[in-house]
Tab-separated table of C-alpha atoms in Angstrom:
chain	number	residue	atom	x	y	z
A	1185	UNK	CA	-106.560	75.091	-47.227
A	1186	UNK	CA	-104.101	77.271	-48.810
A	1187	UNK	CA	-102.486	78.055	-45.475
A	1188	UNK	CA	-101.418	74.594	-44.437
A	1189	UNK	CA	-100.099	73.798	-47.473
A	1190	UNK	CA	-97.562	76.847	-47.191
A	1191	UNK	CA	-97.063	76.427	-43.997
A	1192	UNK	CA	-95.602	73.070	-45.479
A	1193	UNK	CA	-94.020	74.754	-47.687
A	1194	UNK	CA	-92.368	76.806	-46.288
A	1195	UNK	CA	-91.005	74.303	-43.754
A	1196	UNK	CA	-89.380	72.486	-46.311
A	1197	UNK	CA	-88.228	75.331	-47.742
A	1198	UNK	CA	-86.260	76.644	-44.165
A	1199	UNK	CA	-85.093	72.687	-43.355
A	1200	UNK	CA	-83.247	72.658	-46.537
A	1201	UNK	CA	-81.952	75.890	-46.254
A	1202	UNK	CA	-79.195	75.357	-43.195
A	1203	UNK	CA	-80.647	78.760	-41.532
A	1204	UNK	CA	-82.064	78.643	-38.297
A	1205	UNK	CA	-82.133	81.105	-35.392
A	1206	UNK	CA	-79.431	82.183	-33.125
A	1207	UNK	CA	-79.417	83.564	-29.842
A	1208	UNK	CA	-80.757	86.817	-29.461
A	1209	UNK	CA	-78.687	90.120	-28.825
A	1210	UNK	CA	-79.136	93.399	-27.862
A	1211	UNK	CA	-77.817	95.419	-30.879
A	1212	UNK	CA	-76.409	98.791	-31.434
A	1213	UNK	CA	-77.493	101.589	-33.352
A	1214	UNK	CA	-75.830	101.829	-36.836
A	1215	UNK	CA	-74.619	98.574	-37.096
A	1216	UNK	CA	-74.577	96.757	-40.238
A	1217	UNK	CA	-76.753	93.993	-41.205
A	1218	UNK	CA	-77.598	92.427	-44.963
A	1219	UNK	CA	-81.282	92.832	-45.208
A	1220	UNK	CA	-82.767	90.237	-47.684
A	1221	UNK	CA	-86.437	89.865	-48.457
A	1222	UNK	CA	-89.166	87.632	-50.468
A	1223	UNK	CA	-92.682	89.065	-51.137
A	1224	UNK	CA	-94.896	86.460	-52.700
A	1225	UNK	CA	-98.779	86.170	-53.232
A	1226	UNK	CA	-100.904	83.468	-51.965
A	1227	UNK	CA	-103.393	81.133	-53.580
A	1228	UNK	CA	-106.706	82.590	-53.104
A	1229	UNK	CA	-109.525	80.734	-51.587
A	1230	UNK	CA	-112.844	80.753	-51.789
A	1231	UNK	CA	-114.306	81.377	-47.326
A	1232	UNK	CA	-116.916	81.971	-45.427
A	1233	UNK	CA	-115.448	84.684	-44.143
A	1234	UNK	CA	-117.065	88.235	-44.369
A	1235	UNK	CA	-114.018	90.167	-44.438
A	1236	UNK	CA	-113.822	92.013	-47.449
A	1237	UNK	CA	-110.601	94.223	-49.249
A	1238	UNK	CA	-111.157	98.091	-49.770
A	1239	UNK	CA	-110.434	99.094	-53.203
A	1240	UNK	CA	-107.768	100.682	-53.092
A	1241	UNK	CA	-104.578	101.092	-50.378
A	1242	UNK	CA	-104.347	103.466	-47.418
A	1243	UNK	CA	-100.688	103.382	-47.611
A	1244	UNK	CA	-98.949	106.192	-45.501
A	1245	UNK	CA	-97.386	108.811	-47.077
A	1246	UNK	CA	-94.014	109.843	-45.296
A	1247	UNK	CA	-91.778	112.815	-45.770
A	1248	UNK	CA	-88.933	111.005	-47.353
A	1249	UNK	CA	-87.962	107.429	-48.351
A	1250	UNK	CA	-85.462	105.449	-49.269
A	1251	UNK	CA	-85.289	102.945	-52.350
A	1252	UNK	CA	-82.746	100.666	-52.664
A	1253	UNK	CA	-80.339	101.664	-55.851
A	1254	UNK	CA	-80.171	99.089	-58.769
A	1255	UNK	CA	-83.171	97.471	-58.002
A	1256	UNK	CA	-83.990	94.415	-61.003
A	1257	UNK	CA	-86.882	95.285	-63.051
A	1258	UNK	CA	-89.870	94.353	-61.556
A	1259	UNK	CA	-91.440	91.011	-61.766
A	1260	UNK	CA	-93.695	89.657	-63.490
A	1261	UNK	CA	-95.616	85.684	-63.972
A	1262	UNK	CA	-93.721	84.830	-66.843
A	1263	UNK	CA	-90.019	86.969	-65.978
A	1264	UNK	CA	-86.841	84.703	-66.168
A	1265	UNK	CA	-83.570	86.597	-64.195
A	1266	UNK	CA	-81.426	84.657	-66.525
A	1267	UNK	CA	-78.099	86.749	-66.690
A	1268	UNK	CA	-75.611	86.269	-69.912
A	1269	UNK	CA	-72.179	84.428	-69.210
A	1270	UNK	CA	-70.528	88.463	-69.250
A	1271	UNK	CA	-73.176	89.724	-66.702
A	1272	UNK	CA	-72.470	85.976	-64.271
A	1273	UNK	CA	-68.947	87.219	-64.976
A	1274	UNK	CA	-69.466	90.825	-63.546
A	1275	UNK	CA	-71.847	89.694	-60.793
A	1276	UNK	CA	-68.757	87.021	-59.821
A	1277	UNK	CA	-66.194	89.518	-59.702
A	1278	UNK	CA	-68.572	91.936	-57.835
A	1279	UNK	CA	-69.098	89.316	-54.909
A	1280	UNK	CA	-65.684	89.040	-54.991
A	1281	UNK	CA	-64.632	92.677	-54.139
A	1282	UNK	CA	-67.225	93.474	-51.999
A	1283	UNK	CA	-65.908	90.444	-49.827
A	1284	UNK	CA	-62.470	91.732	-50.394
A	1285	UNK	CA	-63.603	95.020	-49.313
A	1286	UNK	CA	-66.102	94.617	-46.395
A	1287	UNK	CA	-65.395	97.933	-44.702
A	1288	UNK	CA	-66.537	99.933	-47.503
A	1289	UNK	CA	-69.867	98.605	-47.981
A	1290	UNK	CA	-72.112	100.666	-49.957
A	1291	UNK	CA	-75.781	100.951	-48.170
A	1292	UNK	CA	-79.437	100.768	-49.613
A	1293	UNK	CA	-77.592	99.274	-53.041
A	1294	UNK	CA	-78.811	95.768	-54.811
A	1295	UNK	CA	-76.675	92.942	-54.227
A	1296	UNK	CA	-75.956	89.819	-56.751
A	1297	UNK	CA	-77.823	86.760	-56.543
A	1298	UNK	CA	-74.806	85.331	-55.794
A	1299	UNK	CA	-74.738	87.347	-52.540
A	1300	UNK	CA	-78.413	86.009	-51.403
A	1301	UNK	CA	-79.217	83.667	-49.092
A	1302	UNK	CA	-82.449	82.711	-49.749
A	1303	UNK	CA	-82.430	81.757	-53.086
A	1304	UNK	CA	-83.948	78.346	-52.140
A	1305	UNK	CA	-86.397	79.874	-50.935
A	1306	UNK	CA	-87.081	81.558	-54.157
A	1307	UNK	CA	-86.598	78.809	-55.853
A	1308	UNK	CA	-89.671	76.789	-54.388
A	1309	UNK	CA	-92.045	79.387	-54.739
A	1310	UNK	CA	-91.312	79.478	-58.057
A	1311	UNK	CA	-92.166	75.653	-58.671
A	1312	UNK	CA	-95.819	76.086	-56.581
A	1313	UNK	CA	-98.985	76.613	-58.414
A	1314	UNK	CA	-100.203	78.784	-54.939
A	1315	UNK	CA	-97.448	81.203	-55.199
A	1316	UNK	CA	-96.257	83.977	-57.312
A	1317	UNK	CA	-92.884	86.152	-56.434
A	1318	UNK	CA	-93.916	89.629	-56.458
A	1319	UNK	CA	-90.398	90.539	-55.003
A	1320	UNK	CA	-86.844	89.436	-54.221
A	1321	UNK	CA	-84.039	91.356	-52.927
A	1322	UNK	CA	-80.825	91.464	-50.732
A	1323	UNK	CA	-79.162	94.846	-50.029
A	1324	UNK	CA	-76.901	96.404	-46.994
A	1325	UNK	CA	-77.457	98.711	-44.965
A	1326	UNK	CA	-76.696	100.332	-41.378
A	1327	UNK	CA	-79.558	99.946	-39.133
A	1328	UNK	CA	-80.503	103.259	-36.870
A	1329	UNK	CA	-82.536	103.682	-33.675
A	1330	UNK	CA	-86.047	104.174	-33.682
A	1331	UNK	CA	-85.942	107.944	-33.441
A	1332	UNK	CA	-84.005	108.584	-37.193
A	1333	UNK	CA	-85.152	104.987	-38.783
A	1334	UNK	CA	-86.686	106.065	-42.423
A	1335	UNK	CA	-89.106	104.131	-44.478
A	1336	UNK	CA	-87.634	102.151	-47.182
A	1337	UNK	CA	-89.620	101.727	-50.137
A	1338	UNK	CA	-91.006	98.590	-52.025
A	1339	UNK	CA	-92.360	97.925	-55.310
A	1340	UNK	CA	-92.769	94.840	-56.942
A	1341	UNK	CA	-95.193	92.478	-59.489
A	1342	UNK	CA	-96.853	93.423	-62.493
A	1343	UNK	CA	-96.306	97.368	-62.956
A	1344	UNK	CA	-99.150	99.915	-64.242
A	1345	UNK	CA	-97.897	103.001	-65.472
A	1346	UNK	CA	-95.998	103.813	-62.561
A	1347	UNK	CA	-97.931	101.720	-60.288
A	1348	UNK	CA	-96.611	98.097	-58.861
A	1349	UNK	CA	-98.867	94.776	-57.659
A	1350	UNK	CA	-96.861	95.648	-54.632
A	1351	UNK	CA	-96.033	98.485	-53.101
A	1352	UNK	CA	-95.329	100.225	-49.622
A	1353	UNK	CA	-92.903	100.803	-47.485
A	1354	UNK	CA	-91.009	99.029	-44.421
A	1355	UNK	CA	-89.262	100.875	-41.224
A	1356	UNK	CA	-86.119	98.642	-39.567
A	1357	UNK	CA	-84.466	100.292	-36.501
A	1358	UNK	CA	-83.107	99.328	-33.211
A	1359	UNK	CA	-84.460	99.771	-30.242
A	1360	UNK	CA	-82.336	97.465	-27.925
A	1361	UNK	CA	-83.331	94.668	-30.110
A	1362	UNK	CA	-83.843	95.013	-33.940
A	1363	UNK	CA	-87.431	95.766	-35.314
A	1364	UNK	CA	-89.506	95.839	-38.435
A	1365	UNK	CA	-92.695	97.510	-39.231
A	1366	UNK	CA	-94.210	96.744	-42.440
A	1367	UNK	CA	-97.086	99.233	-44.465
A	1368	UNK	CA	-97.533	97.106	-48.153
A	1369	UNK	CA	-100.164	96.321	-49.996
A	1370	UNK	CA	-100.810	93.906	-52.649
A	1371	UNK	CA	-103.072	95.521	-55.138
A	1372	UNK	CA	-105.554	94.599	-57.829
A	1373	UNK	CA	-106.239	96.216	-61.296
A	1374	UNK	CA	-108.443	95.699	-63.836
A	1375	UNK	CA	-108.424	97.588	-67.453
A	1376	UNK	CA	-111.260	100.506	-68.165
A	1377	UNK	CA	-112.595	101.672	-70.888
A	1378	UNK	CA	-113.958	104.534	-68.822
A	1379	UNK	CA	-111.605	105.310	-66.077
A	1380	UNK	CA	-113.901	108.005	-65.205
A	1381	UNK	CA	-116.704	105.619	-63.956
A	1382	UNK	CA	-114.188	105.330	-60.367
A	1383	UNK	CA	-115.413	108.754	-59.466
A	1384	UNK	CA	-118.352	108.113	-60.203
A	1385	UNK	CA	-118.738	105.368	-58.319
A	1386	UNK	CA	-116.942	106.592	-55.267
A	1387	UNK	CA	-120.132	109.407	-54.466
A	1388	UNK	CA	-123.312	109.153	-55.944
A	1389	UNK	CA	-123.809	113.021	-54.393
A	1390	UNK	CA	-120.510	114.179	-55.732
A	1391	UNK	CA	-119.588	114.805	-59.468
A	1392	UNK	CA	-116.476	113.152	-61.236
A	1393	UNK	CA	-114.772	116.578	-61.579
A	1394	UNK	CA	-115.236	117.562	-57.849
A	1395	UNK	CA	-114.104	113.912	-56.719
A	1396	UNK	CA	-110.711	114.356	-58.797
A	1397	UNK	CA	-110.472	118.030	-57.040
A	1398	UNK	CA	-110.775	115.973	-53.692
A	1399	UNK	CA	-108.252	112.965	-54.898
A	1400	UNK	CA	-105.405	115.054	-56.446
A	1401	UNK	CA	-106.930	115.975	-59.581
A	1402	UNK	CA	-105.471	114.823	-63.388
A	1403	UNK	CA	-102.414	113.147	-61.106
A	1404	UNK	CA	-104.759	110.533	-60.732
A	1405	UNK	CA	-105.448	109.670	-64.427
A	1406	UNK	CA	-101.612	110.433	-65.273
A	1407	UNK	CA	-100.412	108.217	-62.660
A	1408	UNK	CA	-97.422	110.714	-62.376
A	1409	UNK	CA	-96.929	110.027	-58.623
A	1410	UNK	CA	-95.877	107.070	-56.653
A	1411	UNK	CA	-98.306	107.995	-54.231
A	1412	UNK	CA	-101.429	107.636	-56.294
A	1413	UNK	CA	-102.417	103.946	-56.386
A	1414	UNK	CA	-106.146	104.475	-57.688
A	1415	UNK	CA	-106.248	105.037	-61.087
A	1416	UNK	CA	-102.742	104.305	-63.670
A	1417	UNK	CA	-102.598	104.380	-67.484
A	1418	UNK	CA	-100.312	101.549	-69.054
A	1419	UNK	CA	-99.253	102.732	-72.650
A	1420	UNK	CA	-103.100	103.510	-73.959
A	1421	UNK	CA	-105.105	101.500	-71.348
A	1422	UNK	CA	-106.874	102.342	-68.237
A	1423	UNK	CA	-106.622	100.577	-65.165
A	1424	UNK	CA	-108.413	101.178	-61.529
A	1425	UNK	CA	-107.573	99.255	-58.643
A	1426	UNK	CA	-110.735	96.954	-57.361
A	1427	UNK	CA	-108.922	95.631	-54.354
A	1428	UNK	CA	-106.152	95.774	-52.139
A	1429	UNK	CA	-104.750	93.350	-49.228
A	1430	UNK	CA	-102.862	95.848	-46.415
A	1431	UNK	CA	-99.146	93.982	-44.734
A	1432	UNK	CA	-99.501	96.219	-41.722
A	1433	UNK	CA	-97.263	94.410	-38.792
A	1434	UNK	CA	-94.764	95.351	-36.046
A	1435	UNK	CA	-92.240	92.883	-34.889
A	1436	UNK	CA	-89.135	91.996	-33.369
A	1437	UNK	CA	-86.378	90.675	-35.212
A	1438	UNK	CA	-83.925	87.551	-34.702
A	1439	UNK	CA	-80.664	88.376	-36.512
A	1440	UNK	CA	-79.618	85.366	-38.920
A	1441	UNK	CA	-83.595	83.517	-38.014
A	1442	UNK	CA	-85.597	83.250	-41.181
A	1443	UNK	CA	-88.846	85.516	-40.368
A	1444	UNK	CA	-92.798	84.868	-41.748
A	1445	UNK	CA	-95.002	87.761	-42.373
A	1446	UNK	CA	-98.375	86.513	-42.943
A	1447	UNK	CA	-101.483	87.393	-44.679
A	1448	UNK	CA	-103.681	85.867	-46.412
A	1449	UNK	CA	-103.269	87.305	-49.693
A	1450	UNK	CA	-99.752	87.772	-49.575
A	1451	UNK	CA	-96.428	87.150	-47.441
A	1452	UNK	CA	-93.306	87.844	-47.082
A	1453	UNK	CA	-90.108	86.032	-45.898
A	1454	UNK	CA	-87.164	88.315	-44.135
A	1455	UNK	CA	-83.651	87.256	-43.628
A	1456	UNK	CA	-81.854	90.145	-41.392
A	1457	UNK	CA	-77.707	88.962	-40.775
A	1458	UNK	CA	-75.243	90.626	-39.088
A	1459	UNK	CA	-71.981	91.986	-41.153
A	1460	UNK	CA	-68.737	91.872	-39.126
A	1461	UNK	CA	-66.458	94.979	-40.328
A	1462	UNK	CA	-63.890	94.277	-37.842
């Protein structure tokens, strides 16, 4: 079964890493942590179980978000991040001064692989058959309470017009300990000749015109908003999303502890450790 052999994995993976948990502390709002995380899909496996994905995502739709600034481009099977000996050079020198220069940390921005932490991690995903990387980042950020937390946003995988393999959003905040709440989903597409026939098929009793009306009309087809994860156009092909597998979790956080999200389609892997600006 697919998940033993991660969980084996990924044991391996956190033995030779030289992280493991610390005590836990009460923390206090606005504090800064480096947040770096892994999103990865699993091997899928043919069960007896009935459960069966919608097709499409439910994903909430909040007021405002965050993304994280300088974000690589997204990834995809076959992507390489193989920087030139100039770019190794920059990413050197920007480690350098941003250990130089702790107290003026600059939040929500990408850091250099040089600055992450679980690039062995990475690493042996890479090298399984079961497992693709959808996702990799480290950034810094301060962490608020639960009251003024808001959602940062996620994309990742294969993109589709303006639509990612991966997508959602994730809330961290304190509330006497730190927290995480995660809303992704892992999504499916398939090209269509005829991306019309997803209306259709949605109501039998409805046409395709008044089904657009109901789903946001030609934003659909356009795939103009990073909100619509139905239908997306990718240069002159069609594609409609046939399923998607929801992350929806709440949890409690260990600073500096490696953390496991779980599901069966995808996971994720969360490293959350404390910055000292004193």
């Amino acid at each position: 079964m697919f998940r033993s052999s991660f969980t084996t994995l990924l044991i391996m993976a956190l033995c030779s890493s030289g992280l493991f948990a610390a005590d836990q502390e009460e923390v206090q709002p606005e504090r800064w942590f480096q947040v770096e995380i892994i999103a990865f899909t699993n091997a899928e496996v043919e069960t007896d179980s009935p459960e069966a994905w919608p097709s499409f995502s439910s994903l909430p739709t909040p007021d405002q978000f965050i993304q994280i600034k300088g974000v690589t481009e997204l990834l995809t099977a076959n992507s390489a991040l193989t920087p030139t000996e100039e770019e190794t050079a920059e990413l050197e020198q920007s480690a350098i001064n941003i250990e130089q220069e702790e107290t003026n940390l600059e939040a929500f921005v990408a850091l250099s692989e040089f600055e992450r932490q679980l690039t062995g991690q990475r690493n042996t995903l890479e090298r399984s058959r079961n497992h693709r990387v959808l996702f990799h980042e480290a950034w810094n950020q301060p962490v608020p309470g639960r009251d003024t937390v808001i959602p940062i946003r996620l994309d990742g995988g294969e993109k589709y017009g303006r639509q990612a393999e991966l997508q959602g959003y994730i809330d961290l905040y304190v509330e006497r300990y730190l927290h995480l709440n995660t809303q992704l989903s892992f999504i499916e597409y398939e090209k269509s000749q005829d991306p019309f026939s997803f209306f259709s098929e949605t109501s039998s009793a409805t046409t395709a015109s008044e089904t657009m009306d109901a789903y946001g009309g030609l934003s659909l087809i356009n795939a103009d908003s990073l909100l619509n994860n139905r239908v997306s156009r990718k240069s002159d092909d069609f594609f409609i999303s046939t399923r998607a597998a929801l992350l929806s979790e709440s949890r409690r956080m260990r600073s500096k502890e490696i953390h496991y999200f779980d599901n069966p389609r995808f996971g994720m892997i969360v490293l959350i450790t404390p910055i000292d600006l004193q």
